[in-house]
Amino acid sequence: MKILLADYIYTPEGYLTNHAVAFSNIIKDIDTLENLQAKYPEVEMLTSEPNTVLYPGFINTHVHLEFSANKTSLKYGSFMPWLDSVIEHREDLVAACDNEMMQEECETMLRSGITTFGAISSFGNELEVCEKTPQRVVFFNELIGSNAQYADMLYGDFMERVEASMSCEEASRITPAVAIHSPYAVHPIILQKAVNVAKKHSLPLSAHFLESQAERQWLEEGEGAFKSFFKTFFNTEVPVTNIQEFMYAFDTYPTHFTHAVQANQVELDYLAQQGHSIAHCPRSNRYLGCGRLPIENLKLPFTIATDGLSSNDSLSIFDELRAALMLHHQAPIGPLASKLIDAVTSDAADILGLNVGKIEKGKLADFTLITLKETPKREEEIALWTLLHTKEASAIYIDGEKYI
Ligand code: BEZ
Ligand code: FE2
């Protein structure tokens, strides 16, 4: 057991001052230092620098580690040219991305305060790195394949990866999970089988959904930039599903949909009614020319996520949160900063079904400490100063153990 003291502690009741947290691998108590020391004499005392804020560990719900080698290979600016460039460079990029590179990116995430991430995995290549990294990892085994002819083979490969991630659950901080690539790239028959696997084993479930205008046009009309893409690479000319059929496949099982930038109000209302959530990736959406998700109108829970280095310039959650502040320039900046902190802590934890994300008795002891340059003059601005001034966390605890 340890007691950790910080000038500010971010709890569901707001920023507490003159308080400390007592914890082992879980949070035991939050009280004044005097009360905690009286209750738990002779436990290890940990202090932090002046102006430090203790947050629950930050959560990045959506990242593709296997594309970490991309710097200038992929074409940014518009979705379809980007997807063409992914097809062209995919093999080289995946081959250039070894364990050392992925491990470095896990460390970048850790230094930026990320204690849990959702790894979207197409091939299972990241499993070893995700087993070794100190962070909790929700390991999203991704199903891809629109061609019915290869569906059984692709589904078989997917199930092998699901089982491999299930078998390392005990020895690591991995939670096995299922990801559906997207409506345009997954045949409805294997899609339904994969959703049933998630339901049967109560695994977190995620899917890319309505990322681009081109995707919407393809699913609605079978036209647009995807038409020549499918003709060229897959020798097909009709979409395998439509927006409604895809959405309905997830009915009754809360799913984390990534992007949804091009979803209309009726679709967003349907997702909300079904208990789903959204992973919002502001830099990825901007870099691929996909548009802005109007988060100010969302009636469903959302997180802020980095996506992969295939559509980003860093995996730092602070870089992403600052980008969100800029992209959503209409929103009052202070309340938006507070909402963004909740999006990457309590909301993300609820969405992934993990017992983290809040400084509260009984939660797992995952903490991100950040140190402000000066004493904040107004409590309501702590979230904003946190986002604007932090490049790296000053300390990180996972399961009560210090990693930074
Ligand atoms: C497919 O496997 O069907 C697919 C993969 C990437 C983009 C589009 C479709
Ligand atoms: Fe993604």
mmCIF file of C-alpha atoms and ligand atoms in Angstrom:
data_model
loop_
_atom_site.group_PDB
_atom_site.id
_atom_site.type_symbol
_atom_site.label_atom_id
_atom_site.label_comp_id
_atom_site.label_asym_id
_atom_site.label_seq_id
_atom_site.Cartn_x
_atom_site.Cartn_y
_atom_site.Cartn_z
ATOM 1 C CA MET A 1 0.000 0.000 0.000
ATOM 2 C CA LYS A 2 1.153 3.559 -0.803
ATOM 3 C CA ILE A 3 -0.062 7.089 -0.239
ATOM 4 C CA LEU A 4 0.399 9.586 -3.070
ATOM 5 C CA LEU A 5 0.091 13.302 -2.504
ATOM 6 C CA ALA A 6 -0.615 15.817 -5.292
ATOM 7 C CA ASP A 7 -1.733 19.465 -5.204
ATOM 8 C CA TYR A 8 -4.818 18.594 -7.273
ATOM 9 C CA ILE A 9 -6.637 15.273 -7.617
ATOM 10 C CA TYR A 10 -9.177 14.988 -10.443
ATOM 11 C CA THR A 11 -12.153 13.035 -9.078
ATOM 12 C CA PRO A 12 -15.768 12.701 -10.280
ATOM 13 C CA GLU A 13 -16.484 15.515 -7.769
ATOM 14 C CA GLY A 14 -13.949 17.863 -9.385
ATOM 15 C CA TYR A 15 -10.361 18.873 -8.554
ATOM 16 C CA LEU A 16 -9.681 18.172 -4.862
ATOM 17 C CA THR A 17 -6.970 20.109 -3.042
ATOM 18 C CA ASN A 18 -5.353 19.108 0.272
ATOM 19 C CA HIS A 19 -6.058 15.451 -0.478
ATOM 20 C CA ALA A 20 -4.071 12.293 -1.135
ATOM 21 C CA VAL A 21 -4.804 8.828 -2.519
ATOM 22 C CA ALA A 22 -4.109 5.529 -0.738
ATOM 23 C CA PHE A 23 -3.718 2.569 -3.090
ATOM 24 C CA SER A 24 -2.280 -0.865 -3.718
ATOM 25 C CA ASN A 25 -3.137 -2.142 -7.201
ATOM 26 C CA ILE A 26 -6.547 -0.585 -6.566
ATOM 27 C CA ILE A 27 -7.578 2.728 -5.040
ATOM 28 C CA LYS A 28 -8.381 2.166 -1.361
ATOM 29 C CA ASP A 29 -9.120 5.644 -0.102
ATOM 30 C CA ILE A 30 -9.137 9.354 -0.939
ATOM 31 C CA ASP A 31 -8.880 11.710 2.006
ATOM 32 C CA THR A 32 -6.706 14.357 3.624
ATOM 33 C CA LEU A 33 -3.106 13.303 4.180
ATOM 34 C CA GLU A 34 -3.577 13.477 7.966
ATOM 35 C CA ASN A 35 -6.592 11.166 7.888
ATOM 36 C CA LEU A 36 -4.894 8.694 5.535
ATOM 37 C CA GLN A 37 -1.729 8.594 7.648
ATOM 38 C CA ALA A 38 -3.795 8.002 10.788
ATOM 39 C CA LYS A 39 -5.741 5.222 9.077
ATOM 40 C CA TYR A 40 -2.774 3.589 7.339
ATOM 41 C CA PRO A 41 0.350 4.159 9.447
ATOM 42 C CA GLU A 42 3.721 2.970 8.130
ATOM 43 C CA VAL A 43 2.764 2.869 4.452
ATOM 44 C CA GLU A 44 5.090 4.252 1.760
ATOM 45 C CA MET A 45 4.603 8.016 1.212
ATOM 46 C CA LEU A 46 4.974 9.396 -2.313
ATOM 47 C CA THR A 47 5.040 13.089 -3.074
ATOM 48 C CA SER A 48 4.866 15.040 -6.313
ATOM 49 C CA GLU A 49 6.214 18.381 -7.499
ATOM 50 C CA PRO A 50 4.254 21.565 -6.750
ATOM 51 C CA ASN A 51 1.329 22.224 -9.146
ATOM 52 C CA THR A 52 0.952 18.555 -10.022
ATOM 53 C CA VAL A 53 -2.475 17.244 -11.031
ATOM 54 C CA LEU A 54 -3.259 13.571 -10.513
ATOM 55 C CA TYR A 55 -5.563 12.257 -13.255
ATOM 56 C CA PRO A 56 -6.840 8.758 -13.942
ATOM 57 C CA GLY A 57 -4.570 7.185 -16.587
ATOM 58 C CA PHE A 58 -5.427 8.375 -20.114
ATOM 59 C CA ILE A 59 -6.945 5.951 -22.615
ATOM 60 C CA ASN A 60 -6.380 5.931 -26.398
ATOM 61 C CA THR A 61 -9.162 3.664 -27.670
ATOM 62 C CA HIS A 62 -8.020 3.346 -31.297
ATOM 63 C CA VAL A 63 -4.476 2.963 -32.666
ATOM 64 C CA HIS A 64 -2.876 0.876 -35.463
ATOM 65 C CA LEU A 65 0.660 0.076 -34.237
ATOM 66 C CA GLU A 66 1.550 -1.964 -37.326
ATOM 67 C CA PHE A 67 1.591 1.183 -39.488
ATOM 68 C CA SER A 68 4.148 2.930 -37.286
ATOM 69 C CA ALA A 69 6.749 3.029 -40.092
ATOM 70 C CA ASN A 70 4.775 5.537 -42.152
ATOM 71 C CA LYS A 71 6.269 9.001 -42.335
ATOM 72 C CA THR A 72 5.936 10.196 -45.945
ATOM 73 C CA SER A 73 4.773 7.084 -47.841
ATOM 74 C CA LEU A 74 1.032 7.569 -47.553
ATOM 75 C CA LYS A 75 -0.810 10.346 -49.364
ATOM 76 C CA TYR A 76 -2.673 12.779 -47.106
ATOM 77 C CA GLY A 77 -5.388 15.286 -48.071
ATOM 78 C CA SER A 78 -8.188 13.107 -49.401
ATOM 79 C CA PHE A 79 -9.465 9.648 -48.419
ATOM 80 C CA MET A 80 -9.392 7.717 -51.703
ATOM 81 C CA PRO A 81 -5.856 8.696 -52.796
ATOM 82 C CA TRP A 82 -4.796 7.797 -49.229
ATOM 83 C CA LEU A 83 -6.447 4.344 -49.477
ATOM 84 C CA ASP A 84 -4.787 3.783 -52.873
ATOM 85 C CA SER A 85 -1.448 4.647 -51.276
ATOM 86 C CA VAL A 86 -2.154 2.191 -48.414
ATOM 87 C CA ILE A 87 -2.685 -0.607 -50.945
ATOM 88 C CA GLU A 88 0.506 0.407 -52.751
ATOM 89 C CA HIS A 89 2.736 0.656 -49.661
ATOM 90 C CA ARG A 90 1.065 -1.667 -47.161
ATOM 91 C CA GLU A 91 3.490 -4.564 -47.530
ATOM 92 C CA ASP A 92 6.589 -2.358 -47.298
ATOM 93 C CA LEU A 93 5.236 -0.426 -44.332
ATOM 94 C CA VAL A 94 4.263 -3.532 -42.379
ATOM 95 C CA ALA A 95 7.631 -5.173 -43.187
ATOM 96 C CA ALA A 96 9.513 -2.055 -42.031
ATOM 97 C CA CYS A 97 7.630 -2.017 -38.732
ATOM 98 C CA ASP A 98 9.440 -4.350 -36.348
ATOM 99 C CA ASN A 99 8.862 -4.956 -32.649
ATOM 100 C CA GLU A 100 11.414 -2.336 -31.673
ATOM 101 C CA MET A 101 9.554 0.341 -33.629
ATOM 102 C CA MET A 102 6.173 -0.608 -32.148
ATOM 103 C CA GLN A 103 7.684 -0.721 -28.662
ATOM 104 C CA GLU A 104 9.041 2.808 -29.134
ATOM 105 C CA GLU A 105 5.566 3.998 -30.065
ATOM 106 C CA CYS A 106 4.128 2.316 -26.958
ATOM 107 C CA GLU A 107 6.721 4.263 -24.959
ATOM 108 C CA THR A 108 5.714 7.523 -26.700
ATOM 109 C CA MET A 109 2.128 6.807 -25.710
ATOM 110 C CA LEU A 110 3.208 6.013 -22.143
ATOM 111 C CA ARG A 111 5.212 9.235 -21.823
ATOM 112 C CA SER A 112 2.199 11.199 -23.076
ATOM 113 C CA GLY A 113 0.117 9.707 -20.256
ATOM 114 C CA ILE A 114 -1.611 6.786 -22.004
ATOM 115 C CA THR A 115 -1.979 3.879 -19.562
ATOM 116 C CA THR A 116 -4.471 1.924 -21.717
ATOM 117 C CA PHE A 117 -4.816 1.656 -25.482
ATOM 118 C CA GLY A 118 -7.010 -0.163 -27.985
ATOM 119 C CA ALA A 119 -4.717 -1.789 -30.574
ATOM 120 C CA ILE A 120 -6.400 -2.537 -33.904
ATOM 121 C CA SER A 121 -4.530 -5.516 -35.301
ATOM 122 C CA SER A 122 -4.909 -6.816 -38.875
ATOM 123 C CA PHE A 123 -2.280 -9.555 -38.694
ATOM 124 C CA GLY A 124 -1.592 -10.175 -35.003
ATOM 125 C CA ASN A 125 1.984 -8.868 -35.426
ATOM 126 C CA GLU A 126 1.656 -6.559 -32.421
ATOM 127 C CA LEU A 127 0.679 -9.234 -29.910
ATOM 128 C CA GLU A 128 4.188 -9.796 -28.506
ATOM 129 C CA VAL A 129 4.822 -6.064 -28.042
ATOM 130 C CA CYS A 130 1.381 -5.620 -26.466
ATOM 131 C CA GLU A 131 2.098 -8.458 -24.029
ATOM 132 C CA LYS A 132 5.353 -6.783 -22.956
ATOM 133 C CA THR A 133 4.269 -3.174 -22.769
ATOM 134 C CA PRO A 134 3.280 -2.030 -19.264
ATOM 135 C CA GLN A 135 -0.005 -0.548 -20.487
ATOM 136 C CA ARG A 136 -3.363 -2.268 -20.504
ATOM 137 C CA VAL A 137 -4.138 -3.220 -24.098
ATOM 138 C CA VAL A 138 -7.542 -3.967 -25.540
ATOM 139 C CA PHE A 139 -6.365 -6.130 -28.425
ATOM 140 C CA PHE A 140 -8.842 -5.648 -31.283
ATOM 141 C CA ASN A 141 -8.406 -8.524 -33.750
ATOM 142 C CA GLU A 142 -9.560 -7.054 -37.027
ATOM 143 C CA LEU A 143 -11.706 -8.920 -39.552
ATOM 144 C CA ILE A 144 -11.356 -7.834 -43.189
ATOM 145 C CA GLY A 145 -12.588 -9.334 -46.457
ATOM 146 C CA SER A 146 -15.436 -8.324 -48.746
ATOM 147 C CA ASN A 147 -15.005 -11.168 -51.230
ATOM 148 C CA ALA A 148 -17.320 -14.103 -50.370
ATOM 149 C CA GLN A 149 -14.918 -16.500 -52.115
ATOM 150 C CA TYR A 150 -12.171 -15.913 -49.536
ATOM 151 C CA ALA A 151 -14.496 -15.251 -46.603
ATOM 152 C CA ASP A 152 -14.110 -18.618 -44.866
ATOM 153 C CA MET A 153 -10.328 -18.513 -45.080
ATOM 154 C CA LEU A 154 -10.193 -14.928 -43.746
ATOM 155 C CA TYR A 155 -12.621 -15.782 -40.974
ATOM 156 C CA GLY A 156 -10.491 -18.793 -39.993
ATOM 157 C CA ASP A 157 -7.381 -16.617 -39.791
ATOM 158 C CA PHE A 158 -9.313 -14.061 -37.716
ATOM 159 C CA MET A 159 -10.447 -16.755 -35.256
ATOM 160 C CA GLU A 160 -6.867 -18.011 -34.827
ATOM 161 C CA ARG A 161 -5.812 -14.483 -33.890
ATOM 162 C CA VAL A 162 -8.753 -14.091 -31.490
ATOM 163 C CA GLU A 163 -7.764 -17.347 -29.779
ATOM 164 C CA ALA A 164 -4.074 -16.325 -29.576
ATOM 165 C CA SER A 165 -5.033 -13.049 -27.868
ATOM 166 C CA MET A 166 -7.375 -14.927 -25.505
ATOM 167 C CA SER A 167 -4.596 -17.268 -24.437
ATOM 168 C CA CYS A 168 -2.330 -14.427 -23.235
ATOM 169 C CA GLU A 169 -5.053 -12.775 -21.149
ATOM 170 C CA GLU A 170 -3.887 -14.241 -17.812
ATOM 171 C CA ALA A 171 -0.202 -13.377 -18.004
ATOM 172 C CA SER A 172 -0.512 -9.821 -19.320
ATOM 173 C CA ARG A 173 -2.765 -6.775 -19.212
ATOM 174 C CA ILE A 174 -4.373 -7.767 -22.512
ATOM 175 C CA THR A 175 -8.131 -7.845 -23.053
ATOM 176 C CA PRO A 176 -9.010 -9.763 -26.248
ATOM 177 C CA ALA A 177 -11.439 -7.927 -28.519
ATOM 178 C CA VAL A 178 -12.983 -7.892 -32.013
ATOM 179 C CA ALA A 179 -12.764 -5.210 -34.713
ATOM 180 C CA ILE A 180 -14.703 -5.158 -37.967
ATOM 181 C CA HIS A 181 -12.655 -3.308 -40.601
ATOM 182 C CA SER A 182 -15.544 -1.336 -42.178
ATOM 183 C CA PRO A 183 -18.844 -1.714 -44.059
ATOM 184 C CA TYR A 184 -17.106 -1.654 -47.435
ATOM 185 C CA ALA A 185 -14.401 -4.220 -46.625
ATOM 186 C CA VAL A 186 -16.236 -6.959 -44.691
ATOM 187 C CA HIS A 187 -18.774 -9.382 -46.144
ATOM 188 C CA PRO A 188 -22.015 -9.400 -44.085
ATOM 189 C CA ILE A 189 -21.877 -13.169 -43.489
ATOM 190 C CA ILE A 190 -18.512 -13.141 -41.738
ATOM 191 C CA LEU A 191 -19.387 -9.820 -40.112
ATOM 192 C CA GLN A 192 -22.322 -11.441 -38.328
ATOM 193 C CA LYS A 193 -20.199 -14.427 -37.297
ATOM 194 C CA ALA A 194 -17.578 -12.111 -35.781
ATOM 195 C CA VAL A 195 -20.219 -10.064 -33.935
ATOM 196 C CA ASN A 196 -21.534 -13.343 -32.501
ATOM 197 C CA VAL A 197 -18.026 -14.240 -31.292
ATOM 198 C CA ALA A 198 -17.820 -10.885 -29.478
ATOM 199 C CA LYS A 199 -21.261 -11.480 -27.929
ATOM 200 C CA LYS A 200 -20.509 -15.061 -26.901
ATOM 201 C CA HIS A 201 -17.275 -14.157 -25.078
ATOM 202 C CA SER A 202 -18.351 -10.625 -23.994
ATOM 203 C CA LEU A 203 -15.454 -9.061 -25.929
ATOM 204 C CA PRO A 204 -15.222 -5.324 -26.685
ATOM 205 C CA LEU A 205 -16.321 -4.686 -30.281
ATOM 206 C CA SER A 206 -15.253 -1.912 -32.651
ATOM 207 C CA ALA A 207 -15.703 -0.952 -36.332
ATOM 208 C CA HIS A 208 -14.619 1.835 -38.668
ATOM 209 C CA PHE A 209 -17.838 3.465 -39.899
ATOM 210 C CA LEU A 210 -18.645 6.243 -42.375
ATOM 211 C CA GLU A 211 -15.191 7.785 -42.310
ATOM 212 C CA SER A 212 -15.346 9.457 -45.739
ATOM 213 C CA GLN A 213 -17.832 10.920 -48.192
ATOM 214 C CA ALA A 214 -16.598 8.328 -50.725
ATOM 215 C CA GLU A 215 -17.576 5.495 -48.355
ATOM 216 C CA ARG A 216 -21.046 6.966 -47.925
ATOM 217 C CA GLN A 217 -21.543 7.332 -51.691
ATOM 218 C CA TRP A 218 -20.360 3.763 -52.338
ATOM 219 C CA LEU A 219 -22.672 2.260 -49.708
ATOM 220 C CA GLU A 220 -25.660 4.353 -50.796
ATOM 221 C CA GLU A 221 -25.294 4.411 -54.582
ATOM 222 C CA GLY A 222 -22.532 1.981 -55.546
ATOM 223 C CA GLU A 223 -20.848 4.954 -57.205
ATOM 224 C CA GLY A 224 -17.994 7.395 -56.672
ATOM 225 C CA ALA A 225 -14.287 6.923 -56.065
ATOM 226 C CA PHE A 226 -14.719 3.448 -54.502
ATOM 227 C CA LYS A 227 -16.163 2.135 -57.780
ATOM 228 C CA SER A 228 -12.878 2.198 -59.665
ATOM 229 C CA PHE A 229 -11.011 1.116 -56.498
ATOM 230 C CA PHE A 230 -13.069 -2.085 -56.239
ATOM 231 C CA LYS A 231 -12.919 -2.655 -59.992
ATOM 232 C CA THR A 232 -9.128 -2.320 -60.003
ATOM 233 C CA PHE A 233 -8.204 -4.237 -56.857
ATOM 234 C CA PHE A 234 -11.096 -6.670 -56.350
ATOM 235 C CA ASN A 235 -12.754 -6.979 -59.767
ATOM 236 C CA THR A 236 -16.160 -6.210 -58.246
ATOM 237 C CA GLU A 237 -18.632 -3.416 -58.959
ATOM 238 C CA VAL A 238 -21.264 -3.546 -56.233
ATOM 239 C CA PRO A 239 -21.002 -2.906 -52.514
ATOM 240 C CA VAL A 240 -21.497 -5.968 -50.280
ATOM 241 C CA THR A 241 -23.742 -4.132 -47.821
ATOM 242 C CA ASN A 242 -25.456 -0.810 -47.141
ATOM 243 C CA ILE A 243 -25.433 1.601 -44.215
ATOM 244 C CA GLN A 244 -28.577 0.276 -42.534
ATOM 245 C CA GLU A 245 -27.720 -3.408 -42.886
ATOM 246 C CA PHE A 246 -24.262 -2.719 -41.426
ATOM 247 C CA MET A 247 -25.562 -0.710 -38.465
ATOM 248 C CA TYR A 248 -28.280 -3.249 -37.671
ATOM 249 C CA ALA A 249 -25.673 -6.041 -37.482
ATOM 250 C CA PHE A 250 -24.518 -4.516 -34.163
ATOM 251 C CA ASP A 251 -27.985 -4.193 -32.612
ATOM 252 C CA THR A 252 -28.135 -5.074 -28.909
ATOM 253 C CA TYR A 253 -24.330 -5.137 -28.499
ATOM 254 C CA PRO A 254 -22.742 -1.760 -27.643
ATOM 255 C CA THR A 255 -19.996 -1.138 -30.196
ATOM 256 C CA HIS A 256 -17.246 1.478 -30.450
ATOM 257 C CA PHE A 257 -17.584 2.996 -33.959
ATOM 258 C CA THR A 258 -14.519 4.818 -35.232
ATOM 259 C CA HIS A 259 -14.929 8.140 -37.131
ATOM 260 C CA ALA A 260 -18.662 8.341 -38.125
ATOM 261 C CA VAL A 261 -17.776 11.754 -39.560
ATOM 262 C CA GLN A 262 -20.180 11.245 -42.478
ATOM 263 C CA ALA A 263 -23.041 9.763 -40.444
ATOM 264 C CA ASN A 264 -26.250 11.809 -40.657
ATOM 265 C CA GLN A 265 -28.502 12.731 -37.725
ATOM 266 C CA VAL A 266 -30.814 9.739 -38.209
ATOM 267 C CA GLU A 267 -27.843 7.343 -38.121
ATOM 268 C CA LEU A 268 -26.262 9.076 -35.119
ATOM 269 C CA ASP A 269 -29.599 8.920 -33.289
ATOM 270 C CA TYR A 270 -29.824 5.205 -34.081
ATOM 271 C CA LEU A 271 -26.299 4.577 -32.750
ATOM 272 C CA ALA A 272 -27.198 6.513 -29.585
ATOM 273 C CA GLN A 273 -30.436 4.589 -29.104
ATOM 274 C CA GLN A 274 -28.551 1.277 -29.411
ATOM 275 C CA GLY A 275 -26.043 2.274 -26.711
ATOM 276 C CA HIS A 276 -23.073 2.574 -29.114
ATOM 277 C CA SER A 277 -20.178 5.047 -28.876
ATOM 278 C CA ILE A 278 -17.731 6.835 -31.182
ATOM 279 C CA ALA A 279 -13.930 7.019 -31.347
ATOM 280 C CA HIS A 280 -13.229 10.504 -32.686
ATOM 281 C CA CYS A 281 -9.825 10.933 -34.360
ATOM 282 C CA PRO A 282 -9.502 14.661 -35.111
ATOM 283 C CA ARG A 283 -6.049 14.668 -36.728
ATOM 284 C CA SER A 284 -6.731 11.554 -38.806
ATOM 285 C CA ASN A 285 -10.012 13.060 -40.076
ATOM 286 C CA ARG A 286 -8.256 16.321 -40.947
ATOM 287 C CA TYR A 287 -5.251 14.696 -42.630
ATOM 288 C CA LEU A 288 -7.427 12.411 -44.783
ATOM 289 C CA GLY A 289 -9.842 15.197 -45.729
ATOM 290 C CA CYS A 290 -12.803 13.430 -44.146
ATOM 291 C CA GLY A 291 -14.429 16.434 -42.469
ATOM 292 C CA ARG A 292 -15.278 17.391 -38.890
ATOM 293 C CA LEU A 293 -17.391 15.284 -36.534
ATOM 294 C CA PRO A 294 -19.703 17.792 -34.801
ATOM 295 C CA ILE A 295 -18.979 16.571 -31.265
ATOM 296 C CA GLU A 296 -20.968 19.488 -29.811
ATOM 297 C CA ASN A 297 -24.208 17.824 -31.025
ATOM 298 C CA LEU A 298 -23.414 14.189 -30.169
ATOM 299 C CA LYS A 299 -25.914 12.445 -27.924
ATOM 300 C CA LEU A 300 -23.741 9.373 -27.483
ATOM 301 C CA PRO A 301 -20.481 8.839 -25.587
ATOM 302 C CA PHE A 302 -17.277 9.509 -27.505
ATOM 303 C CA THR A 303 -13.525 9.199 -26.980
ATOM 304 C CA ILE A 304 -10.601 11.015 -28.583
ATOM 305 C CA ALA A 305 -8.152 8.635 -30.260
ATOM 306 C CA THR A 306 -4.988 8.959 -32.322
ATOM 307 C CA ASP A 307 -5.696 6.322 -35.002
ATOM 308 C CA GLY A 308 -2.372 4.997 -36.391
ATOM 309 C CA LEU A 309 0.701 6.711 -37.784
ATOM 310 C CA SER A 310 -0.817 5.775 -41.151
ATOM 311 C CA SER A 311 -2.959 8.899 -40.709
ATOM 312 C CA ASN A 312 -1.185 10.896 -38.030
ATOM 313 C CA ASP A 313 2.121 12.500 -37.073
ATOM 314 C CA SER A 314 2.365 11.227 -33.478
ATOM 315 C CA LEU A 315 0.692 8.914 -30.985
ATOM 316 C CA SER A 316 0.763 11.519 -28.205
ATOM 317 C CA ILE A 317 -2.655 11.937 -26.598
ATOM 318 C CA PHE A 318 -1.798 15.543 -25.705
ATOM 319 C CA ASP A 319 -1.064 16.341 -29.374
ATOM 320 C CA GLU A 320 -4.447 14.805 -30.218
ATOM 321 C CA LEU A 321 -6.336 16.669 -27.509
ATOM 322 C CA ARG A 322 -4.793 19.991 -28.589
ATOM 323 C CA ALA A 323 -5.813 19.214 -32.181
ATOM 324 C CA ALA A 324 -9.371 18.598 -30.940
ATOM 325 C CA LEU A 325 -9.343 22.009 -29.233
ATOM 326 C CA MET A 326 -8.345 23.611 -32.549
ATOM 327 C CA LEU A 327 -10.639 21.612 -34.848
ATOM 328 C CA HIS A 328 -13.713 22.330 -32.739
ATOM 329 C CA HIS A 329 -13.085 26.048 -32.645
ATOM 330 C CA GLN A 330 -16.757 26.970 -32.209
ATOM 331 C CA ALA A 331 -16.926 25.404 -28.742
ATOM 332 C CA PRO A 332 -16.177 27.451 -25.594
ATOM 333 C CA ILE A 333 -12.583 26.432 -24.900
ATOM 334 C CA GLY A 334 -12.702 25.787 -21.125
ATOM 335 C CA PRO A 335 -15.715 23.453 -21.039
ATOM 336 C CA LEU A 336 -14.407 21.700 -24.181
ATOM 337 C CA ALA A 337 -11.050 21.035 -22.463
ATOM 338 C CA SER A 338 -12.881 19.512 -19.475
ATOM 339 C CA LYS A 339 -15.065 17.374 -21.756
ATOM 340 C CA LEU A 340 -11.966 16.151 -23.649
ATOM 341 C CA ILE A 341 -10.289 15.003 -20.418
ATOM 342 C CA ASP A 342 -13.421 13.000 -19.528
ATOM 343 C CA ALA A 343 -13.516 11.582 -23.071
ATOM 344 C CA VAL A 344 -10.054 10.011 -22.602
ATOM 345 C CA THR A 345 -10.583 8.855 -19.002
ATOM 346 C CA SER A 346 -13.997 7.952 -17.540
ATOM 347 C CA ASP A 347 -15.922 7.802 -20.847
ATOM 348 C CA ALA A 348 -13.231 5.712 -22.565
ATOM 349 C CA ALA A 349 -13.067 3.304 -19.602
ATOM 350 C CA ASP A 350 -16.847 2.813 -19.586
ATOM 351 C CA ILE A 351 -16.836 2.206 -23.339
ATOM 352 C CA LEU A 352 -14.067 -0.414 -23.140
ATOM 353 C CA GLY A 353 -15.598 -1.979 -20.028
ATOM 354 C CA LEU A 354 -12.472 -1.518 -17.884
ATOM 355 C CA ASN A 355 -12.425 -0.764 -14.160
ATOM 356 C CA VAL A 356 -10.242 2.341 -14.619
ATOM 357 C CA GLY A 357 -10.794 5.961 -15.703
ATOM 358 C CA LYS A 358 -11.794 7.533 -12.389
ATOM 359 C CA ILE A 359 -10.029 8.417 -9.160
ATOM 360 C CA GLU A 360 -12.544 6.620 -7.016
ATOM 361 C CA LYS A 361 -12.415 3.900 -4.331
ATOM 362 C CA GLY A 362 -12.332 0.424 -5.910
ATOM 363 C CA LYS A 363 -10.945 1.501 -9.315
ATOM 364 C CA LEU A 364 -7.626 0.068 -10.517
ATOM 365 C CA ALA A 365 -4.723 2.358 -9.608
ATOM 366 C CA ASP A 366 -3.791 3.746 -13.052
ATOM 367 C CA PHE A 367 -2.645 7.368 -12.724
ATOM 368 C CA THR A 368 -1.290 10.040 -15.031
ATOM 369 C CA LEU A 369 0.349 12.927 -13.191
ATOM 370 C CA ILE A 370 1.021 16.166 -14.989
ATOM 371 C CA THR A 371 2.846 19.164 -13.594
ATOM 372 C CA LEU A 372 1.648 22.665 -14.453
ATOM 373 C CA LYS A 373 4.254 25.386 -14.877
ATOM 374 C CA GLU A 374 2.561 27.660 -12.392
ATOM 375 C CA THR A 375 -0.232 27.560 -9.827
ATOM 376 C CA PRO A 376 -3.582 27.776 -11.649
ATOM 377 C CA LYS A 377 -5.465 30.900 -10.615
ATOM 378 C CA ARG A 378 -8.938 29.528 -11.347
ATOM 379 C CA GLU A 379 -9.974 25.910 -10.754
ATOM 380 C CA GLU A 380 -12.227 25.830 -13.809
ATOM 381 C CA GLU A 381 -9.171 26.333 -16.042
ATOM 382 C CA ILE A 382 -7.081 23.383 -14.809
ATOM 383 C CA ALA A 383 -8.226 21.139 -17.689
ATOM 384 C CA LEU A 384 -7.334 23.792 -20.258
ATOM 385 C CA TRP A 385 -3.863 24.489 -18.809
ATOM 386 C CA THR A 386 -3.303 20.730 -18.631
ATOM 387 C CA LEU A 387 -3.959 20.367 -22.358
ATOM 388 C CA LEU A 388 -2.120 23.481 -23.462
ATOM 389 C CA HIS A 389 1.065 23.103 -21.430
ATOM 390 C CA THR A 390 1.718 19.371 -21.225
ATOM 391 C CA LYS A 391 4.066 17.598 -23.608
ATOM 392 C CA GLU A 392 4.755 14.642 -21.324
ATOM 393 C CA ALA A 393 3.355 13.262 -18.083
ATOM 394 C CA SER A 394 5.522 13.755 -14.995
ATOM 395 C CA ALA A 395 4.665 10.321 -13.542
ATOM 396 C CA ILE A 396 2.674 7.239 -14.564
ATOM 397 C CA TYR A 397 1.271 4.440 -12.393
ATOM 398 C CA ILE A 398 -0.383 1.287 -13.728
ATOM 399 C CA ASP A 399 -1.870 -1.255 -11.329
ATOM 400 C CA GLY A 400 -0.272 0.849 -8.572
ATOM 401 C CA GLU A 401 3.268 0.412 -9.974
ATOM 402 C CA LYS A 402 5.324 3.423 -11.092
ATOM 403 C CA TYR A 403 6.534 3.279 -14.699
ATOM 404 C CA ILE A 404 7.659 6.900 -15.186
HETATM 405 C C1 BEZ B 1 -11.251 -6.112 -48.757
HETATM 406 O O1 BEZ B 1 -10.517 -6.967 -48.285
HETATM 407 O O2 BEZ B 1 -12.326 -6.382 -49.257
HETATM 408 C C2 BEZ B 1 -10.828 -4.675 -48.713
HETATM 409 C C3 BEZ B 1 -9.630 -4.320 -48.121
HETATM 410 C C4 BEZ B 1 -9.243 -2.994 -48.063
HETATM 411 C C5 BEZ B 1 -10.067 -2.007 -48.599
HETATM 412 C C6 BEZ B 1 -11.251 -2.372 -49.201
HETATM 413 C C7 BEZ B 1 -11.640 -3.693 -49.255
HETATM 414 FE FE FE2 B 2 -8.365 3.323 -37.773
#
